[in-house]
Every structure is written in C-alpha cells, then in structure tokens.
Amino acid sequence: MMTTEDITSGSVMSRALEHPITMSRRAALRGMGTSLTAAALGTAAAPALSAELESCTELTALIDAHRAAAAAYDLALDAESEANERVNTITGTERRLTPVSVAADGSPARGGKVEVRYYDKGASAREHIAAFHENLRRSYCTGTSWAESAFPGHDETMAQAIYAAECRALDALAKAVSDYEQLLIDMGLTAAEAETHRASHAEADALAAVWVFRPRSEEELVTKRDYLAAHEAAHGDIGTDDMTVEAIMRLLRNELAPSANASGEA
C-alpha cells in the first residue's frame, strides 16, 4: 500500500495524497466487483487483469474526470498558499523538499523516494493533480521501493497500464462519493448533513464505490448484493447507520427498472 512518505515529504501534496478518495482507490476497485488487489496485480495474471480493465466499461473515466474533480481542491490550496505567505513573512524562509538521490539519467535512484514538485505559492489543484499523476507514473516506472513492493517484476509498459487502471478507479470513486452524497440528500438530508454523514464513516468511500455505476442487469444486482453482504459480515454494518443491504438493493432495483423497461423487459 502506498504511503505518503513513499512519494513526498513536507509539501501540500502530502495532504492531497492523504485524501480519503486517494487512499481508498484499491477499495474502489474491489467495490466495483473486480478481482484487482495489490496481491493480484503482483502475479503472473496481471497482464490479463490489465487487459480486462482496459475493456471494462466501469473504468472509462480517466484523467479528465479527475481534473474536473480537482477543482474541489482549489479552495484548500488557496488557503494553504495564504498560510505559506504568512509563514514566509514571519520567518523569511520557504519550505522546500529535500532532494532525493537520482540515477544517471535523472530519474529517482532505485530504492529512493520520488521527488514531488512543490508549488509554494498560488498553485491550483489542477497543477498539483498533474504533478501527482506524473510523479506517480515515475514511481511506477523507475523501480522505486514502493513500486517494487506493490507491483514486483513489471516492466514500464505494464506499470503504466496498472497506473492508468488505478487512475480510472480513482476517477470513478470521486464520482461515487458525489453520487452517494446525492443519494443521502434525496433521502432528506441537507447537503451539509450528507457530507458529514459520509465523512463520519471510515468505510464510506468503499461503500460509495457500489454507487459508481447503476446496475444494468439482475446479474449486476447480485454482484452488488454479494459485495454489500460481505462488507456487512466483515464490519458489522455497511457504512451507514440507517440503511440495510435489502434497502440498498431495493434502491438499486429501482435504478435498474427504467433501463429494463426501455429495453422491453419486465
């Protein structure tokens, strides 16, 4: 599992990397019914899994969706920039990343940390997200300790394919969180209550992945029901105080009904 320290040190990026959506990307992959886990990606089956992801309709949103979601970071980063300016005024210094060791070609040395660009003033979320994507790609493709431990034995092409799949999952999860909060609003909560409700549950982001894509068939309903039941068995609940598996299944079945009727099914 990626840790902040594997990639960056002492920057705004560290908080971005700790965002629950980012840290839950593997949970999102599992929640969408795929078989991907860190262990699975590290096996000989990884090329086949990657090919499956490339053709999976659940993972069609790539960087564009992430960039759109990145707008939500802008206000926080503006506040961080203002805070930096105040600190710099008081101390006369600027915080900078400690350089990492690099290989002869300028890439991070094997086993070293990946240096992250640090925008000390006025950076937008989009710039940070772009830097995150690039640094994450480099960490996969230059054999750092994190890449080796998470995806051993993969060449650059394979690493890029895995990275692209995880980006898609991250994008989908960002949408899922939004959809989940909208569901709570539809149930009568205010927007603020919905956000607080979701954020108060440690497993909420994993649960939210269930809502990424509305079911297109009874088979998908079964897959989602099985996931929710497994979550309930493992954690004693499904990430909400007031919804049961069957209640969620009824909502999902209602979502399925319009598409089924449109296709002439009962």
mmCIF file of C-alpha atoms in Angstrom:
data_model
loop_
_atom_site.group_PDB
_atom_site.id
_atom_site.type_symbol
_atom_site.label_atom_id
_atom_site.label_comp_id
_atom_site.label_asym_id
_atom_site.label_seq_id
_atom_site.Cartn_x
_atom_site.Cartn_y
_atom_site.Cartn_z
ATOM 1 C CA MET A 1 0.000 0.000 0.000
ATOM 2 C CA MET A 2 1.290 3.425 -0.887
ATOM 3 C CA THR A 3 2.216 5.726 1.950
ATOM 4 C CA THR A 4 2.713 9.444 1.727
ATOM 5 C CA GLU A 5 6.336 9.053 2.745
ATOM 6 C CA ASP A 6 6.990 6.837 -0.275
ATOM 7 C CA ILE A 7 6.318 9.726 -2.596
ATOM 8 C CA THR A 8 6.703 13.073 -0.921
ATOM 9 C CA SER A 9 7.878 14.941 2.135
ATOM 10 C CA GLY A 10 6.834 18.238 3.670
ATOM 11 C CA SER A 11 4.545 19.611 0.961
ATOM 12 C CA VAL A 12 0.936 20.453 0.266
ATOM 13 C CA MET A 13 0.911 17.260 -1.804
ATOM 14 C CA SER A 14 1.143 15.174 1.339
ATOM 15 C CA ARG A 15 -2.345 16.271 2.323
ATOM 16 C CA ALA A 16 -3.661 15.646 -1.164
ATOM 17 C CA LEU A 17 -2.269 12.122 -1.082
ATOM 18 C CA GLU A 18 -3.940 11.502 2.277
ATOM 19 C CA HIS A 19 -7.359 12.439 0.891
ATOM 20 C CA PRO A 20 -9.748 9.527 1.556
ATOM 21 C CA ILE A 21 -10.574 9.196 -2.124
ATOM 22 C CA THR A 22 -6.912 8.680 -2.965
ATOM 23 C CA MET A 23 -6.236 6.257 -0.142
ATOM 24 C CA SER A 24 -9.362 4.244 -0.970
ATOM 25 C CA ARG A 25 -8.564 3.555 -4.603
ATOM 26 C CA ARG A 26 -7.974 -0.161 -4.039
ATOM 27 C CA ALA A 27 -11.214 -0.414 -2.074
ATOM 28 C CA ALA A 28 -12.941 1.164 -5.044
ATOM 29 C CA LEU A 29 -11.574 -1.471 -7.381
ATOM 30 C CA ARG A 30 -12.845 -4.221 -5.087
ATOM 31 C CA GLY A 31 -16.166 -2.464 -4.622
ATOM 32 C CA MET A 32 -16.788 -2.367 -8.347
ATOM 33 C CA GLY A 33 -16.688 -6.133 -8.392
ATOM 34 C CA THR A 34 -13.279 -6.552 -9.993
ATOM 35 C CA SER A 35 -10.762 -9.051 -8.741
ATOM 36 C CA LEU A 36 -7.977 -6.497 -8.505
ATOM 37 C CA THR A 37 -5.996 -6.239 -5.308
ATOM 38 C CA ALA A 38 -2.361 -5.384 -4.729
ATOM 39 C CA ALA A 39 -1.603 -9.096 -4.499
ATOM 40 C CA ALA A 40 -3.434 -9.926 -7.707
ATOM 41 C CA LEU A 41 -1.631 -7.195 -9.586
ATOM 42 C CA GLY A 42 1.675 -8.662 -8.471
ATOM 43 C CA THR A 43 1.034 -12.084 -10.003
ATOM 44 C CA ALA A 44 1.545 -13.540 -13.452
ATOM 45 C CA ALA A 45 -2.145 -12.883 -14.079
ATOM 46 C CA ALA A 46 -1.555 -9.124 -14.067
ATOM 47 C CA PRO A 47 -1.379 -8.697 -17.881
ATOM 48 C CA ALA A 48 -4.727 -10.419 -18.271
ATOM 49 C CA LEU A 49 -6.212 -8.348 -15.466
ATOM 50 C CA SER A 50 -4.908 -5.188 -17.063
ATOM 51 C CA ALA A 51 -6.426 -6.158 -20.402
ATOM 52 C CA GLU A 52 -9.706 -6.803 -18.620
ATOM 53 C CA LEU A 53 -9.556 -3.337 -17.078
ATOM 54 C CA GLU A 54 -8.822 -1.710 -20.403
ATOM 55 C CA SER A 55 -12.069 -3.097 -21.792
ATOM 56 C CA CYS A 56 -14.141 -2.643 -18.629
ATOM 57 C CA THR A 57 -16.940 -0.135 -19.077
ATOM 58 C CA GLU A 58 -16.836 0.690 -15.365
ATOM 59 C CA LEU A 59 -13.415 2.309 -15.783
ATOM 60 C CA THR A 60 -13.888 4.655 -18.720
ATOM 61 C CA ALA A 61 -13.322 7.951 -16.858
ATOM 62 C CA LEU A 62 -9.594 8.716 -16.858
ATOM 63 C CA ILE A 63 -7.668 11.887 -16.181
ATOM 64 C CA ASP A 64 -10.319 14.309 -17.499
ATOM 65 C CA ALA A 65 -12.758 13.314 -14.757
ATOM 66 C CA HIS A 66 -10.014 13.588 -12.173
ATOM 67 C CA ARG A 67 -9.087 17.053 -13.375
ATOM 68 C CA ALA A 68 -12.714 18.111 -13.066
ATOM 69 C CA ALA A 69 -12.885 16.730 -9.534
ATOM 70 C CA ALA A 70 -9.612 18.514 -8.742
ATOM 71 C CA ALA A 71 -11.434 21.839 -8.729
ATOM 72 C CA ALA A 72 -12.618 20.922 -5.243
ATOM 73 C CA TYR A 73 -9.035 21.152 -4.000
ATOM 74 C CA ASP A 74 -8.593 24.740 -5.178
ATOM 75 C CA LEU A 75 -10.060 26.496 -2.147
ATOM 76 C CA ALA A 76 -7.979 24.426 0.247
ATOM 77 C CA LEU A 77 -4.829 25.075 -1.728
ATOM 78 C CA ASP A 78 -5.574 28.783 -1.860
ATOM 79 C CA ALA A 79 -5.801 28.745 1.933
ATOM 80 C CA GLU A 80 -2.521 26.821 2.100
ATOM 81 C CA SER A 81 -0.868 29.364 -0.163
ATOM 82 C CA GLU A 82 -2.063 32.220 2.026
ATOM 83 C CA ALA A 83 -0.756 30.412 5.096
ATOM 84 C CA ASN A 84 2.612 29.908 3.401
ATOM 85 C CA GLU A 85 2.835 33.596 2.616
ATOM 86 C CA ARG A 86 2.185 34.443 6.256
ATOM 87 C CA VAL A 87 4.832 31.946 7.380
ATOM 88 C CA ASN A 88 7.320 33.297 4.863
ATOM 89 C CA THR A 89 6.657 36.845 6.018
ATOM 90 C CA ILE A 90 7.374 35.867 9.612
ATOM 91 C CA THR A 91 10.368 33.613 9.048
ATOM 92 C CA GLY A 92 11.767 34.904 5.775
ATOM 93 C CA THR A 93 12.114 31.303 4.569
ATOM 94 C CA GLU A 94 10.304 28.906 2.299
ATOM 95 C CA ARG A 95 9.798 25.224 2.894
ATOM 96 C CA ARG A 96 11.392 23.067 0.219
ATOM 97 C CA LEU A 97 11.603 19.388 -0.469
ATOM 98 C CA THR A 98 14.824 17.617 0.422
ATOM 99 C CA PRO A 99 16.320 16.419 -2.878
ATOM 100 C CA VAL A 100 16.289 12.680 -3.404
ATOM 101 C CA SER A 101 19.131 10.669 -4.861
ATOM 102 C CA VAL A 102 18.841 10.304 -8.614
ATOM 103 C CA ALA A 103 20.139 7.896 -11.191
ATOM 104 C CA ALA A 104 22.463 8.923 -14.018
ATOM 105 C CA ASP A 105 19.510 9.658 -16.300
ATOM 106 C CA GLY A 106 17.984 11.996 -13.742
ATOM 107 C CA SER A 107 15.261 9.596 -12.606
ATOM 108 C CA PRO A 108 14.879 8.689 -8.916
ATOM 109 C CA ALA A 109 17.543 6.222 -7.847
ATOM 110 C CA ARG A 110 16.400 2.670 -7.273
ATOM 111 C CA GLY A 111 15.097 2.418 -3.729
ATOM 112 C CA GLY A 112 14.920 6.197 -3.351
ATOM 113 C CA LYS A 113 11.936 8.422 -2.835
ATOM 114 C CA VAL A 114 10.249 10.166 -5.725
ATOM 115 C CA GLU A 115 10.686 13.913 -5.665
ATOM 116 C CA VAL A 116 7.438 15.839 -5.995
ATOM 117 C CA ARG A 117 7.244 19.340 -7.403
ATOM 118 C CA TYR A 118 6.297 21.749 -4.654
ATOM 119 C CA TYR A 119 4.275 24.781 -5.699
ATOM 120 C CA ASP A 120 4.886 27.101 -2.777
ATOM 121 C CA LYS A 121 2.514 29.898 -3.802
ATOM 122 C CA GLY A 122 -0.633 30.170 -5.856
ATOM 123 C CA ALA A 123 -0.695 26.654 -7.295
ATOM 124 C CA SER A 124 -4.054 25.404 -8.448
ATOM 125 C CA ALA A 125 -5.350 21.960 -7.654
ATOM 126 C CA ARG A 126 -5.006 21.076 -11.316
ATOM 127 C CA GLU A 127 -1.264 21.728 -11.143
ATOM 128 C CA HIS A 128 -0.979 19.577 -8.050
ATOM 129 C CA ILE A 129 -3.013 16.789 -9.618
ATOM 130 C CA ALA A 130 -0.887 16.939 -12.772
ATOM 131 C CA ALA A 131 2.248 16.694 -10.638
ATOM 132 C CA PHE A 132 0.709 13.829 -8.680
ATOM 133 C CA HIS A 133 -0.034 11.905 -11.875
ATOM 134 C CA GLU A 134 3.446 12.463 -13.240
ATOM 135 C CA ASN A 135 5.223 11.574 -10.017
ATOM 136 C CA LEU A 136 3.067 8.515 -9.513
ATOM 137 C CA ARG A 137 3.848 7.397 -13.064
ATOM 138 C CA ARG A 138 7.550 7.907 -12.450
ATOM 139 C CA SER A 139 7.407 5.940 -9.203
ATOM 140 C CA TYR A 140 5.833 3.027 -11.056
ATOM 141 C CA CYS A 141 8.202 3.190 -13.968
ATOM 142 C CA THR A 142 11.581 3.827 -12.353
ATOM 143 C CA GLY A 143 11.707 0.932 -9.908
ATOM 144 C CA THR A 144 11.376 2.757 -6.620
ATOM 145 C CA SER A 145 10.935 0.755 -3.439
ATOM 146 C CA TRP A 146 7.193 1.415 -3.409
ATOM 147 C CA ALA A 147 6.711 0.258 -6.996
ATOM 148 C CA GLU A 148 8.773 -2.847 -6.324
ATOM 149 C CA SER A 149 6.791 -3.787 -3.244
ATOM 150 C CA ALA A 150 3.384 -3.102 -4.786
ATOM 151 C CA PHE A 151 3.921 -4.432 -8.290
ATOM 152 C CA PRO A 152 7.077 -6.563 -8.404
ATOM 153 C CA GLY A 153 8.501 -7.644 -11.710
ATOM 154 C CA HIS A 154 6.542 -5.343 -14.018
ATOM 155 C CA ASP A 155 8.224 -3.566 -16.888
ATOM 156 C CA GLU A 156 7.454 0.059 -17.732
ATOM 157 C CA THR A 157 4.630 -0.731 -20.162
ATOM 158 C CA MET A 158 2.894 -2.951 -17.649
ATOM 159 C CA ALA A 159 3.409 -0.444 -14.851
ATOM 160 C CA GLN A 160 1.842 2.304 -16.951
ATOM 161 C CA ALA A 161 -1.156 0.096 -17.703
ATOM 162 C CA ILE A 162 -1.631 -0.613 -13.995
ATOM 163 C CA TYR A 163 -1.259 3.064 -13.192
ATOM 164 C CA ALA A 164 -3.835 4.010 -15.824
ATOM 165 C CA ALA A 165 -6.275 1.471 -14.395
ATOM 166 C CA GLU A 166 -5.859 2.883 -10.907
ATOM 167 C CA CYS A 167 -6.393 6.407 -12.206
ATOM 168 C CA ARG A 168 -9.647 5.260 -13.735
ATOM 169 C CA ALA A 169 -10.669 3.715 -10.436
ATOM 170 C CA LEU A 170 -9.767 6.925 -8.610
ATOM 171 C CA ASP A 171 -11.859 8.949 -11.028
ATOM 172 C CA ALA A 172 -14.775 6.575 -10.644
ATOM 173 C CA LEU A 173 -14.565 6.732 -6.870
ATOM 174 C CA ALA A 174 -14.585 10.537 -6.915
ATOM 175 C CA LYS A 175 -17.839 10.317 -8.852
ATOM 176 C CA ALA A 176 -19.100 7.646 -6.479
ATOM 177 C CA VAL A 177 -18.640 9.819 -3.421
ATOM 178 C CA SER A 178 -20.615 12.579 -5.119
ATOM 179 C CA ASP A 179 -23.359 10.131 -6.102
ATOM 180 C CA TYR A 180 -23.506 8.708 -2.591
ATOM 181 C CA GLU A 181 -23.900 12.130 -1.016
ATOM 182 C CA GLN A 182 -26.623 12.946 -3.555
ATOM 183 C CA LEU A 183 -28.426 9.764 -2.539
ATOM 184 C CA LEU A 184 -28.409 10.895 1.085
ATOM 185 C CA ILE A 185 -29.764 14.280 0.007
ATOM 186 C CA ASP A 186 -32.513 12.523 -1.929
ATOM 187 C CA MET A 187 -33.373 10.692 1.295
ATOM 188 C CA GLY A 188 -33.975 14.041 3.026
ATOM 189 C CA LEU A 189 -30.606 15.118 4.403
ATOM 190 C CA THR A 190 -29.233 18.565 3.718
ATOM 191 C CA ALA A 191 -26.043 18.817 1.677
ATOM 192 C CA ALA A 192 -24.010 19.577 4.814
ATOM 193 C CA GLU A 193 -25.583 16.675 6.694
ATOM 194 C CA ALA A 194 -24.907 14.335 3.775
ATOM 195 C CA GLU A 195 -21.234 15.302 3.634
ATOM 196 C CA THR A 196 -20.877 14.943 7.408
ATOM 197 C CA HIS A 197 -22.703 11.624 7.371
ATOM 198 C CA ARG A 198 -20.473 10.169 4.671
ATOM 199 C CA ALA A 199 -17.250 11.514 6.144
ATOM 200 C CA SER A 200 -18.079 10.121 9.578
ATOM 201 C CA HIS A 201 -17.763 6.518 8.379
ATOM 202 C CA ALA A 202 -14.322 5.049 7.873
ATOM 203 C CA GLU A 203 -15.623 2.700 5.198
ATOM 204 C CA ALA A 204 -17.848 5.198 3.447
ATOM 205 C CA ASP A 205 -15.618 5.595 0.400
ATOM 206 C CA ALA A 206 -15.514 1.842 -0.145
ATOM 207 C CA LEU A 207 -19.282 1.671 0.198
ATOM 208 C CA ALA A 208 -19.684 4.608 -2.154
ATOM 209 C CA ALA A 209 -17.997 2.590 -4.899
ATOM 210 C CA VAL A 210 -21.159 0.494 -5.074
ATOM 211 C CA TRP A 211 -22.946 3.551 -6.471
ATOM 212 C CA VAL A 212 -20.485 4.336 -9.239
ATOM 213 C CA PHE A 213 -22.472 2.631 -11.932
ATOM 214 C CA ARG A 214 -26.144 1.845 -11.837
ATOM 215 C CA PRO A 215 -26.907 -1.864 -12.361
ATOM 216 C CA ARG A 216 -27.589 -2.908 -15.919
ATOM 217 C CA SER A 217 -28.811 -6.424 -15.222
ATOM 218 C CA GLU A 218 -30.037 -8.749 -12.486
ATOM 219 C CA GLU A 219 -26.562 -10.311 -12.524
ATOM 220 C CA GLU A 220 -25.010 -6.991 -11.570
ATOM 221 C CA LEU A 221 -27.549 -6.625 -8.789
ATOM 222 C CA VAL A 222 -26.421 -9.972 -7.421
ATOM 223 C CA THR A 223 -22.777 -8.882 -7.600
ATOM 224 C CA LYS A 224 -23.536 -5.710 -5.680
ATOM 225 C CA ARG A 225 -25.628 -7.567 -3.116
ATOM 226 C CA ASP A 226 -22.806 -10.054 -2.546
ATOM 227 C CA TYR A 227 -20.330 -7.217 -2.054
ATOM 228 C CA LEU A 228 -22.569 -5.445 0.442
ATOM 229 C CA ALA A 229 -23.242 -8.666 2.328
ATOM 230 C CA ALA A 230 -19.516 -9.368 2.565
ATOM 231 C CA HIS A 231 -18.894 -5.841 3.793
ATOM 232 C CA GLU A 232 -21.609 -6.234 6.419
ATOM 233 C CA ALA A 233 -20.182 -9.554 7.578
ATOM 234 C CA ALA A 234 -16.679 -8.124 7.864
ATOM 235 C CA HIS A 235 -17.537 -4.825 9.541
ATOM 236 C CA GLY A 236 -20.878 -5.390 11.256
ATOM 237 C CA ASP A 237 -22.581 -2.787 9.078
ATOM 238 C CA ILE A 238 -22.459 -1.402 5.561
ATOM 239 C CA GLY A 239 -21.044 2.002 6.395
ATOM 240 C CA THR A 240 -24.318 3.722 7.227
ATOM 241 C CA ASP A 241 -26.387 3.872 10.392
ATOM 242 C CA ASP A 242 -29.784 3.697 8.757
ATOM 243 C CA MET A 243 -29.623 1.506 5.649
ATOM 244 C CA THR A 244 -29.661 -2.246 5.301
ATOM 245 C CA VAL A 245 -28.433 -4.366 2.420
ATOM 246 C CA GLU A 246 -32.021 -5.044 1.379
ATOM 247 C CA ALA A 247 -32.886 -1.332 1.477
ATOM 248 C CA ILE A 248 -29.979 -0.575 -0.820
ATOM 249 C CA MET A 249 -30.928 -3.451 -3.098
ATOM 250 C CA ARG A 250 -34.432 -2.018 -3.440
ATOM 251 C CA LEU A 251 -32.953 1.326 -4.460
ATOM 252 C CA LEU A 252 -30.654 -0.337 -6.970
ATOM 253 C CA ARG A 253 -33.508 -2.383 -8.384
ATOM 254 C CA ASN A 254 -35.480 0.833 -8.861
ATOM 255 C CA GLU A 255 -32.496 2.210 -10.783
ATOM 256 C CA LEU A 256 -32.466 -0.888 -12.952
ATOM 257 C CA ALA A 257 -36.183 -0.736 -13.737
ATOM 258 C CA PRO A 258 -36.133 2.210 -16.200
ATOM 259 C CA SER A 259 -33.396 0.670 -18.333
ATOM 260 C CA ALA A 260 -35.134 -2.712 -18.224
ATOM 261 C CA ASN A 261 -38.436 -1.167 -19.290
ATOM 262 C CA ALA A 262 -36.724 0.748 -22.056
ATOM 263 C CA SER A 263 -35.371 -2.491 -23.451
ATOM 264 C CA GLY A 264 -38.771 -4.156 -23.321
ATOM 265 C CA GLU A 265 -38.049 -6.318 -20.312
ATOM 266 C CA ALA A 266 -40.414 -6.807 -17.413
#
